[in-house]
Steps between C-alpha positions, in 0.01 A plus 500: 500500500510850349119512489481390863754762601301773323178388673675496839640849446162634390332341802761651731448846352123472534535393863731792569251742341209358703694537823601855409137586422394359839758715679398813308133433576579457870707817510211688335252364754718602795560847353125544449426394857762742632356784294138431596580437865710812541241713321232385742717555805611847390139598428397376844784687670409820318145477638633416846723806503198715426309324778783553746520864411127542568517310831800705610313824439202364694725390787367142470806342659358150552375465144819664374717234666270222376524616138874550535538139613297387197743690278798335665349154443427579134858615449635189673293267280595690182868487595481123555323451165760705310792315661340166419433596139856620454623171646274313256643692206852415614444129554248381237781290348675828438855370513713202407499332840234245413157410637610392848721804552217730389263337749759510780577867432135602498418302813797640692425860404133449582588379848733795566252759374206362697678358806365153433713188544542322166646164405558332163516121476616394154492123452580503127854468375589642161263611225134509615405416139229763477420698189625858499145637526422262789801634691368856464152398618643305796689807624193722447281262701754511782501880492121519514484242780747703706305820429197332660715400797614860550157657461270252670660224705690663789742210461830476684653232276474391135647179360538438126575143392587389146485130423452254213231236470570217255168315516258496328677768293827687535406829669658783698316598817533833681338524842462829690403467868446769760404497868257790470134548582367299207171567324189352340543551127133563421496781760840643418597825329785301341269309262604694188872459571460129569315453172779685319754256647289205386478642149877546492547132582233387251660709223804267498312175558540503878267528796475684829345386828422709808426382853439742786290532813462783747782502752698217342694660218487452124654247261524565126626224271585572136562202272676537163563227239864437412627494145558165336861408412418596140365835617814567701731420208304731271449774759825657388776327303752741653463313830690212345797731456482644852359836390218686676151364444217713359375566851840636597514724194153624582609580854797695377275716281246575775 
């Protein structure tokens, strides 16, 4: 029994470390995107100011107003990106509220920021029985899916559904649906982001499916394998005593 307890504790610590590494990696990626994106926008705005100054001196009023409108649009897009990245940093399992609360918080804030109706349908009661790393990847896939909605879909409503499928294997399913313009993936500028979402799902033994057509919205389904009962019991022995799980401790340190 002592040997089994030691193994369980070691497994729990390793799981906690993996989840913490995943959070740190995600924070680093978001910070890098913010840095690179802002650098590009500021460089563009610097050139635009010089252009505006030249047009003003030449009394080119029509071109002046056109370039000014381009600047306003660039600032609007940059502002939306920064707000979204800050929201991602705050809600990538960054607290002790749990997976569902993190998803609900992100979805609600996303809707308020972008004036898009959002709805969460959670059909799972209790522990979703996902590994700590899988929980991080699930939230990140949701964030990237919603980024595509904001940038490309012109959607008025987004619905996120979380469910469990018992056959043929025990799996958690997250579906993200929007009523936007839709797209053909092979012709879309979103191809790189969609591939990143697939790789996130594959990295934890899951899968990701995308269905979309022009004018009929988009549906993204992420499927994640659940832990076995043995995996749950060894995920963190502290759970048996009612303490925070490794994923919760990782959130608290984010």
